[in-house]
mmCIF file of C-alpha atoms and ligand atoms in Angstrom:
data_model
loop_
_atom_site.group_PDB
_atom_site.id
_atom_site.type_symbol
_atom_site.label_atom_id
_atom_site.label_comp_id
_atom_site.label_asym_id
_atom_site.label_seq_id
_atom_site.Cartn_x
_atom_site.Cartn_y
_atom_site.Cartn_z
ATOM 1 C CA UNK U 17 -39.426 -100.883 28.103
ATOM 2 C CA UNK U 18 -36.247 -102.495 27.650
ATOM 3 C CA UNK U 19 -33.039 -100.143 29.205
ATOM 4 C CA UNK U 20 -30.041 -99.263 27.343
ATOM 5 C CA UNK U 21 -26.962 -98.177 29.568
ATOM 6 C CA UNK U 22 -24.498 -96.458 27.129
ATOM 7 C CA UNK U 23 -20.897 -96.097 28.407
ATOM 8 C CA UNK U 24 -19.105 -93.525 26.832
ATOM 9 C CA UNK U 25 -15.878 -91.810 26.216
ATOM 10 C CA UNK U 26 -13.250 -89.146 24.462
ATOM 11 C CA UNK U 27 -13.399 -91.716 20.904
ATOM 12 C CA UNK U 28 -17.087 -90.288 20.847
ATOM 13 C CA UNK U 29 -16.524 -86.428 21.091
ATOM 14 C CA UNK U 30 -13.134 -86.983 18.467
ATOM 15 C CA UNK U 31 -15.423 -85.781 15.049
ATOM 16 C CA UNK U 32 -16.701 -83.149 17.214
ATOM 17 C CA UNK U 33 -12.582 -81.717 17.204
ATOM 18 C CA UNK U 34 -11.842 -82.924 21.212
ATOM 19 C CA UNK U 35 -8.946 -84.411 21.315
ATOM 20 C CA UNK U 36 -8.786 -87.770 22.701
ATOM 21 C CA UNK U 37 -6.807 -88.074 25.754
ATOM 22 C CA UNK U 38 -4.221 -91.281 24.921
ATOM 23 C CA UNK U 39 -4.019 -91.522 20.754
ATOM 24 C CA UNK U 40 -1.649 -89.905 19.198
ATOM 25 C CA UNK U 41 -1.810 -85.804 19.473
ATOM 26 C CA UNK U 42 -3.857 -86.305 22.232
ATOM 27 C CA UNK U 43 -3.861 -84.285 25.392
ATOM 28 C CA UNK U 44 -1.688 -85.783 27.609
ATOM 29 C CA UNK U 45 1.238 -84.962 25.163
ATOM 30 C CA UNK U 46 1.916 -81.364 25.882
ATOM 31 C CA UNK U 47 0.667 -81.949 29.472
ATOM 32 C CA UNK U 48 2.191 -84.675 31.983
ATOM 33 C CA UNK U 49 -1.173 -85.851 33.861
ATOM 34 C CA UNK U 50 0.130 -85.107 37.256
ATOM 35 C CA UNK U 51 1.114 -81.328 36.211
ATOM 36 C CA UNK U 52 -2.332 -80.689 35.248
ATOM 37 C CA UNK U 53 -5.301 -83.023 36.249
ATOM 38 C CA UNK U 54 -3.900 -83.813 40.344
ATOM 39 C CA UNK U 55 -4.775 -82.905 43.826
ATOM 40 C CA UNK U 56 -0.999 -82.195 43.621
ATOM 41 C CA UNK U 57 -1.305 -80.140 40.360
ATOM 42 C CA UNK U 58 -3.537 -77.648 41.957
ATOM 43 C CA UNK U 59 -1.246 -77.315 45.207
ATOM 44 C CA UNK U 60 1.509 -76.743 43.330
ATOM 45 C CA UNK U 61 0.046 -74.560 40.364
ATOM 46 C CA UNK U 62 -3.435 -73.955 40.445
ATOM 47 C CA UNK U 63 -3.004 -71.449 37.692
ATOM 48 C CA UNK U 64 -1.891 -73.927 35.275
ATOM 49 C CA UNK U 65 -4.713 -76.001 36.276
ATOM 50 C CA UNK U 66 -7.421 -73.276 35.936
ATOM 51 C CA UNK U 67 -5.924 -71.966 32.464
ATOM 52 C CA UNK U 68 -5.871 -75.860 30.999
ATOM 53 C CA UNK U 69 -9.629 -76.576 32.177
ATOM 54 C CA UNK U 70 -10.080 -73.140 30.834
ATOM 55 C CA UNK U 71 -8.856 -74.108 27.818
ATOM 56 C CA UNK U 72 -11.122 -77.515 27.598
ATOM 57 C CA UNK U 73 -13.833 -75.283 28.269
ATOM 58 C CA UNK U 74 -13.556 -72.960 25.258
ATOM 59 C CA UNK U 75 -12.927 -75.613 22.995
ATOM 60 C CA UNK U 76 -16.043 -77.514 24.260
ATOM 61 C CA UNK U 77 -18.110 -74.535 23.694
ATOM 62 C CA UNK U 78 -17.133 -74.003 20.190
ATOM 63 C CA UNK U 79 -17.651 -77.856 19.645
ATOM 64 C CA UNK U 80 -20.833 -79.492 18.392
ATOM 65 C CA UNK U 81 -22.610 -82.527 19.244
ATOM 66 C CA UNK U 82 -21.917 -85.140 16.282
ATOM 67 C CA UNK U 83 -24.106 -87.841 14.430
ATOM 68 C CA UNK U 84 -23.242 -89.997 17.083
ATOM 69 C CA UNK U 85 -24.125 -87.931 19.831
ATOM 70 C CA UNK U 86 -27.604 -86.489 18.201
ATOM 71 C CA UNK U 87 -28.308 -90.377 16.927
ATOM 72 C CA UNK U 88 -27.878 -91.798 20.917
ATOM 73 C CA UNK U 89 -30.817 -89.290 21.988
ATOM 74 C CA UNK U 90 -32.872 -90.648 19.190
ATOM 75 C CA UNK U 91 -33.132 -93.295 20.906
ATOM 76 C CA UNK U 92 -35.439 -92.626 23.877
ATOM 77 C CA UNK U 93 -38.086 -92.610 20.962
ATOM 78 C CA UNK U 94 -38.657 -96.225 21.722
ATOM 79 C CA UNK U 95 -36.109 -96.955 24.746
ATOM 80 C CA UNK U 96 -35.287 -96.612 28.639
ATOM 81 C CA UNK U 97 -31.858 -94.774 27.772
ATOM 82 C CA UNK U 98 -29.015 -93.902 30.366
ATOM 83 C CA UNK U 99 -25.693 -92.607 29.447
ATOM 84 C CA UNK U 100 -23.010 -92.999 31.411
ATOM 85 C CA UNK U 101 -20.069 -90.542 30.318
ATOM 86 C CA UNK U 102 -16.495 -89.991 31.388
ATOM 87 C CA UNK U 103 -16.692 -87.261 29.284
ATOM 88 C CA UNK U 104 -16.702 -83.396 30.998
ATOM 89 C CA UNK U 105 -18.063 -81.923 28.211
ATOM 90 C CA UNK U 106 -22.153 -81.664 27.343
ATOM 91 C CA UNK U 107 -22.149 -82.612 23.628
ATOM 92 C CA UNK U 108 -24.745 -85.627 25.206
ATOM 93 C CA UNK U 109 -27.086 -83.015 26.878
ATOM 94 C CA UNK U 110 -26.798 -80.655 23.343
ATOM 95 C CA UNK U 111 -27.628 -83.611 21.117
ATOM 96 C CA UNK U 112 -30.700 -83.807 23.452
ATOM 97 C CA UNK U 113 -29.993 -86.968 25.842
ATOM 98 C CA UNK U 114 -31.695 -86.560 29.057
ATOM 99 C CA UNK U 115 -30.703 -88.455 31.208
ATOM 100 C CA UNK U 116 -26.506 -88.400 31.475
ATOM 101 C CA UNK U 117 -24.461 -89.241 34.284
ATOM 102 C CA UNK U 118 -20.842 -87.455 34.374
ATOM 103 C CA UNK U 119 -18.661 -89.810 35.864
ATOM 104 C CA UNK U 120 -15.715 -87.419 35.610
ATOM 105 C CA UNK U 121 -17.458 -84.256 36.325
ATOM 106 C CA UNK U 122 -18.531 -81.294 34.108
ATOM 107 C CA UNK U 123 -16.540 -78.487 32.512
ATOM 108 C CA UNK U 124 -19.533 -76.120 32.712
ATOM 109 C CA UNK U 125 -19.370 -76.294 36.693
ATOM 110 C CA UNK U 126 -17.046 -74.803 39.536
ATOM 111 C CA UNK U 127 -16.751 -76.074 42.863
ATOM 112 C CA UNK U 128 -15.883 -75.178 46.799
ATOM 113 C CA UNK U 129 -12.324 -76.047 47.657
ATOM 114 C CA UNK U 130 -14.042 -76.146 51.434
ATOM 115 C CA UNK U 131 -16.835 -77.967 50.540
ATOM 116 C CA UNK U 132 -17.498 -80.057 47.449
ATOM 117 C CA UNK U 133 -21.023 -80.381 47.657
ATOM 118 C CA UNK U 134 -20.913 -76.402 47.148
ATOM 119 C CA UNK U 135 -21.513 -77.155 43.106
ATOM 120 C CA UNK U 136 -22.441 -73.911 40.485
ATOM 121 C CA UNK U 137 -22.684 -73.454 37.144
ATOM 122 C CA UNK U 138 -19.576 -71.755 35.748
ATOM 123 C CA UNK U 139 -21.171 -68.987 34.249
ATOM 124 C CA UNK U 140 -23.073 -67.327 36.862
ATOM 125 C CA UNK U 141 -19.883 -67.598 39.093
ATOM 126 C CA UNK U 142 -17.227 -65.899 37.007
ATOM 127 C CA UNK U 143 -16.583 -62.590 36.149
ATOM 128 C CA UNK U 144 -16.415 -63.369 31.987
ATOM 129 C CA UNK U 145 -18.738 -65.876 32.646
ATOM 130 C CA UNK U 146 -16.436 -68.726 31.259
ATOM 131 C CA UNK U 147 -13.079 -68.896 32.991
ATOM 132 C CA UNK U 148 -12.543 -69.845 36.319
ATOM 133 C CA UNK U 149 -9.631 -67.615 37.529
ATOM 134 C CA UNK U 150 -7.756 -67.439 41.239
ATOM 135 C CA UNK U 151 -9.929 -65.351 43.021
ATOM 136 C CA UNK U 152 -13.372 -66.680 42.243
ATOM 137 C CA UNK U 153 -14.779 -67.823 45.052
ATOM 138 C CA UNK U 154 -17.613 -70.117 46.587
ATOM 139 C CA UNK U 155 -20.085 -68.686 48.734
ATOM 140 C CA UNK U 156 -18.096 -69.160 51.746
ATOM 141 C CA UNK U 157 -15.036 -67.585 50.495
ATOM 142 C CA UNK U 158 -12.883 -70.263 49.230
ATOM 143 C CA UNK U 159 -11.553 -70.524 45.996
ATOM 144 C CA UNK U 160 -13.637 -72.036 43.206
ATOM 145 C CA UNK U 161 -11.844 -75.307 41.395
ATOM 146 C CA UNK U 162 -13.153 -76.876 38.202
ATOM 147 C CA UNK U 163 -15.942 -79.669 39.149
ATOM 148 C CA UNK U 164 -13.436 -82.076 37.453
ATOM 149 C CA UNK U 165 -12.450 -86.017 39.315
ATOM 150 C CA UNK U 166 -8.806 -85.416 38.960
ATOM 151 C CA UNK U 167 -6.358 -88.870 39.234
ATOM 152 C CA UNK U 168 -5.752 -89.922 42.353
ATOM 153 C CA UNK U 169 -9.418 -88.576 43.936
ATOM 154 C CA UNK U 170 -12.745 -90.883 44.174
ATOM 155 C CA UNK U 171 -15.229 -91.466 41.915
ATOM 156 C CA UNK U 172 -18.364 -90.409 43.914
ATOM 157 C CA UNK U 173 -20.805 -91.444 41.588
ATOM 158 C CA UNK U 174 -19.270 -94.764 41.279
ATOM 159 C CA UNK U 175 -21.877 -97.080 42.919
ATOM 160 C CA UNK U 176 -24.573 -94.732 41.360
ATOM 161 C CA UNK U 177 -23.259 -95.878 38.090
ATOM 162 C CA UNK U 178 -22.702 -99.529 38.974
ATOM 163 C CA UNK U 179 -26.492 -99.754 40.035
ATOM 164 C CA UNK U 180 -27.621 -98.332 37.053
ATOM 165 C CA UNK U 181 -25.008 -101.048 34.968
ATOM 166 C CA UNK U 182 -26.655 -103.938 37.052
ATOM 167 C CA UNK U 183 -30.235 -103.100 35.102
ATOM 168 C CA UNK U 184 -29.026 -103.273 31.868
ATOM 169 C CA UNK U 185 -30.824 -105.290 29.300
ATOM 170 C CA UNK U 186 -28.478 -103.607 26.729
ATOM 171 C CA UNK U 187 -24.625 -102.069 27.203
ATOM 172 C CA UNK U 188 -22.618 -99.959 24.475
ATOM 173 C CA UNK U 189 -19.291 -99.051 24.989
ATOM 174 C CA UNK U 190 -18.357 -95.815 23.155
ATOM 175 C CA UNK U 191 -14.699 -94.710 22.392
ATOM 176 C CA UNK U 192 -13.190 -95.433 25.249
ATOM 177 C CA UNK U 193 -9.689 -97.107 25.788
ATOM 178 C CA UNK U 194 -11.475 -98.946 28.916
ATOM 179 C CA UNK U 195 -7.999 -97.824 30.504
ATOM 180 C CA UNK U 196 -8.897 -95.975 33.702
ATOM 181 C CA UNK U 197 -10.849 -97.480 36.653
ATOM 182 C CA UNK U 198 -12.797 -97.803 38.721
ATOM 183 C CA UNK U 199 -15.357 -96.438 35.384
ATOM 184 C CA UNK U 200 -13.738 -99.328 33.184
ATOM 185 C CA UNK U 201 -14.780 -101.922 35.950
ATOM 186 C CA UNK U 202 -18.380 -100.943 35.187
ATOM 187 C CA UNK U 203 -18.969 -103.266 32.231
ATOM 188 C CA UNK U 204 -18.376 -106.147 35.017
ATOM 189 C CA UNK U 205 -21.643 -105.076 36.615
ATOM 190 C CA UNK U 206 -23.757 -105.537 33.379
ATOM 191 C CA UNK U 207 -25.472 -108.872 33.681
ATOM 192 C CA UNK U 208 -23.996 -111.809 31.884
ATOM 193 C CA UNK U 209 -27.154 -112.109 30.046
ATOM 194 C CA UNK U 210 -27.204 -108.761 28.718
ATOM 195 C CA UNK U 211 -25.725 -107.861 24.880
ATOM 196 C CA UNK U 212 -22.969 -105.582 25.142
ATOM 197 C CA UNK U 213 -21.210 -103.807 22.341
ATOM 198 C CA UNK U 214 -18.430 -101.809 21.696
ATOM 199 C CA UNK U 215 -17.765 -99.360 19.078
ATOM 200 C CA UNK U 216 -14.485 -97.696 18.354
ATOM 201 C CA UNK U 217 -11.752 -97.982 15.995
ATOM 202 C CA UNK U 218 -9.145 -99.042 18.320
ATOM 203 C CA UNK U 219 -11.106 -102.326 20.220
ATOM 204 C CA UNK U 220 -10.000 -102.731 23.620
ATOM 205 C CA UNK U 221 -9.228 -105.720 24.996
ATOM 206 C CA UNK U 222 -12.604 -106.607 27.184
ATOM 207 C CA UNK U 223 -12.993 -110.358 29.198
ATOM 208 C CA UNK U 224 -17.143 -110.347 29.300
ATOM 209 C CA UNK U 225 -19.454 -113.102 27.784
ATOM 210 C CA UNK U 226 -22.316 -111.478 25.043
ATOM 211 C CA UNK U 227 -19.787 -109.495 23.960
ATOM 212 C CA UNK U 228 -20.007 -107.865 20.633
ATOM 213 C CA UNK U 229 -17.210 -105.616 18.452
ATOM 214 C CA UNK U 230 -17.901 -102.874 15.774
ATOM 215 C CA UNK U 231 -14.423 -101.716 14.527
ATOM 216 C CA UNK U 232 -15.645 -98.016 13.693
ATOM 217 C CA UNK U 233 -15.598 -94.383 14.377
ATOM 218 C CA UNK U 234 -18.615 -93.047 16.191
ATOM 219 C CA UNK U 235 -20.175 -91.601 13.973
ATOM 220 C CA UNK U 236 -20.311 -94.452 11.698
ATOM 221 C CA UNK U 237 -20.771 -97.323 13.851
ATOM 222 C CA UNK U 238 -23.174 -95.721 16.429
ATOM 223 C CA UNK U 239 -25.210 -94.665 13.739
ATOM 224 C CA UNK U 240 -25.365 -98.009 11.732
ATOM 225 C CA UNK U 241 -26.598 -99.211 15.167
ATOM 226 C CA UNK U 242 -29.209 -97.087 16.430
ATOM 227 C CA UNK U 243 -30.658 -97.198 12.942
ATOM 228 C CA UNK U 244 -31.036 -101.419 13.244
ATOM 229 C CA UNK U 245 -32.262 -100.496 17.141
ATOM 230 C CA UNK U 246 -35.119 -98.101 15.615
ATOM 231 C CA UNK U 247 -36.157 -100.102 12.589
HETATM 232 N N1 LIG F 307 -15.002 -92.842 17.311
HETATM 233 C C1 LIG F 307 -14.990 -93.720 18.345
HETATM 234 N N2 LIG F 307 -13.915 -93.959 19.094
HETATM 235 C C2 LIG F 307 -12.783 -93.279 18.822
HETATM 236 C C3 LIG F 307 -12.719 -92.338 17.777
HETATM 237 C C4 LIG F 307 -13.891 -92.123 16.996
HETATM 238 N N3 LIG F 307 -13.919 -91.268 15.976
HETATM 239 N N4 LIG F 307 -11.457 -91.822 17.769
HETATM 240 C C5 LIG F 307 -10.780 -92.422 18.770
HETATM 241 N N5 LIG F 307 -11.575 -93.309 19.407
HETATM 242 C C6 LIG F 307 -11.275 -94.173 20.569
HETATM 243 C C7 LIG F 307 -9.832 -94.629 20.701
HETATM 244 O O1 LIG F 307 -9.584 -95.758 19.860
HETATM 245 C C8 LIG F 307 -9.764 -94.967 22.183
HETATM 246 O O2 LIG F 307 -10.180 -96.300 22.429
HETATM 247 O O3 LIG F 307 -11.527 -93.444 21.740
HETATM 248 C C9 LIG F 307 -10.772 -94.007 22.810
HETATM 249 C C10 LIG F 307 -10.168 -92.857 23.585
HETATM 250 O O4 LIG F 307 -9.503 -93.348 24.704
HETATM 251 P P1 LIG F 307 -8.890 -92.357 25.807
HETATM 252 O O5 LIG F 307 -8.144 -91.273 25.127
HETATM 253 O O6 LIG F 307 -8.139 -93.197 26.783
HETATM 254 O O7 LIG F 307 -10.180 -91.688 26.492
HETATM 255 P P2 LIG F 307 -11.120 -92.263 27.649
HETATM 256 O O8 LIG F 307 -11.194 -93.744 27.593
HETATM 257 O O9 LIG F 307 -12.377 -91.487 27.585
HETATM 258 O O10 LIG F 307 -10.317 -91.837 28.950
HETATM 259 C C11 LIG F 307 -10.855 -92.150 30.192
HETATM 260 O O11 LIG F 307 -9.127 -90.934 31.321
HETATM 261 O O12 LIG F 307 -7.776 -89.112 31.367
HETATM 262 C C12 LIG F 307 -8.886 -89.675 31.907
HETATM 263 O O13 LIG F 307 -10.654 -88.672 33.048
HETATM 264 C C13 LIG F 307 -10.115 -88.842 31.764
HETATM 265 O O14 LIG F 307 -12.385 -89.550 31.306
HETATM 266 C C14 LIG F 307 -11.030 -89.709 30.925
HETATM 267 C C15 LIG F 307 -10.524 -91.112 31.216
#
């Protein structure tokens, strides 16, 4: 069965109302990076940092999957589909994609500040059962953080990702300014013989050979595609 590795980003969850992180109105703009999304951040003001990934949270509840999202798990009707998301929210798992790596953690989960591999779901953790206040702790006793990569920290499911790029027959790109590394890097992994395409409004520049563009919004252009994929 021929394998699709779908790399995704914020451009795909934008019709779903998340903002992206670098257009215009996006996150970032009421929010310097290092205040909120930091080892430093969370020294300095953890509060902050809880109440803005609270704030991601509720709005990623409320949101649902788009076309986009519900057309990618169409197809494992006929394909070996992995996604690869930097997104934290779970618009891929809700549109019914199954199997989805989170390259920049998950909104839905807490973690240890003692030990990271201490990993729960944010609802059966916290009091309200969404928020993740000062106070909630791990089951050692140390205060719970969001399950977020934050700048400046590693990627640990970096070389995961990179071995799942290197068996790519086919790689999409998805709304993503291909801005931050080491995910960006990943598309160097994809063999050269492999068709890769990228989708988004805004194309970013990308050195690869087999290289295809689709100037559109997600829910237009990934669409379009899947529907040529499935014919
Ligand atoms: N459909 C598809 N793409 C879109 C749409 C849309 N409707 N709207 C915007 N885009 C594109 C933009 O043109 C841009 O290329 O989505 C991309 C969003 O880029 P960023 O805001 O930089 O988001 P992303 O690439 O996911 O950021 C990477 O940076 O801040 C960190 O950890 C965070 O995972 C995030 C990482």
């Amino acid at each position: 069965m021929q394998r699709i590795v779908v790399f995704t980003g914020a451009g795909i969850s934008a019709e779903s109302g998340l903002k992206t992180f670098r257009d215009a109105g996006g996150l970032w703009e009421n929010h310097r990076v290092e205040e909120v999304a930091s080892p430093e951040a969370w020294q300095e003001n953890p509060e902050l940092v809880l109440q803005f990934y609270n704030e991601r949270r509720r709005q990623a509840q409320a949101a649902q999957p788009n076309a986009a999202h519900l057309a990618l798990a169409q197809l494992e009707r006929r394909f070996d589909v992995q996604i690869i998301t930097q997104n934290v929210d779970d618009l891929h798992e809700r549109a019914g994609s199954t199997n989805i790596l989170h390259l920049h953690g998950e909104l839905g989960k807490a973690r240890s500040t003692l030990d990271g591999r201490l990993v729960y779901n944010v609802a059966a953790v916290t009091k309200n059962g969404v928020d993740i206040v000062l106070g909630d702790q791990c089951e050692l006793g140390s205060q719970l953080r969001p399950h977020i990569v934050w700048f400046g920290e590693i990627v640990p499911d970096i070389r995961r990702a990179s071995r799942l790029c290197e068996k790519a027959d086919f790689f999409v790109v998805i709304g993503t300014s291909m801005l931050v590394h080491p995910a960006a890097s990943l598309i160097h992994y994809v063999p050269q013989a492999a068709a890769k395409v990228l989708i988004d409004p805004d194309i970013p520049v990308v050195n690869v050979p087999n290289l295809y563009s689709i100037r559109e919004k997600a829910t237009i252009g990934v669409v379009r595609m899947v529907e040529q994929l499935l014919k």
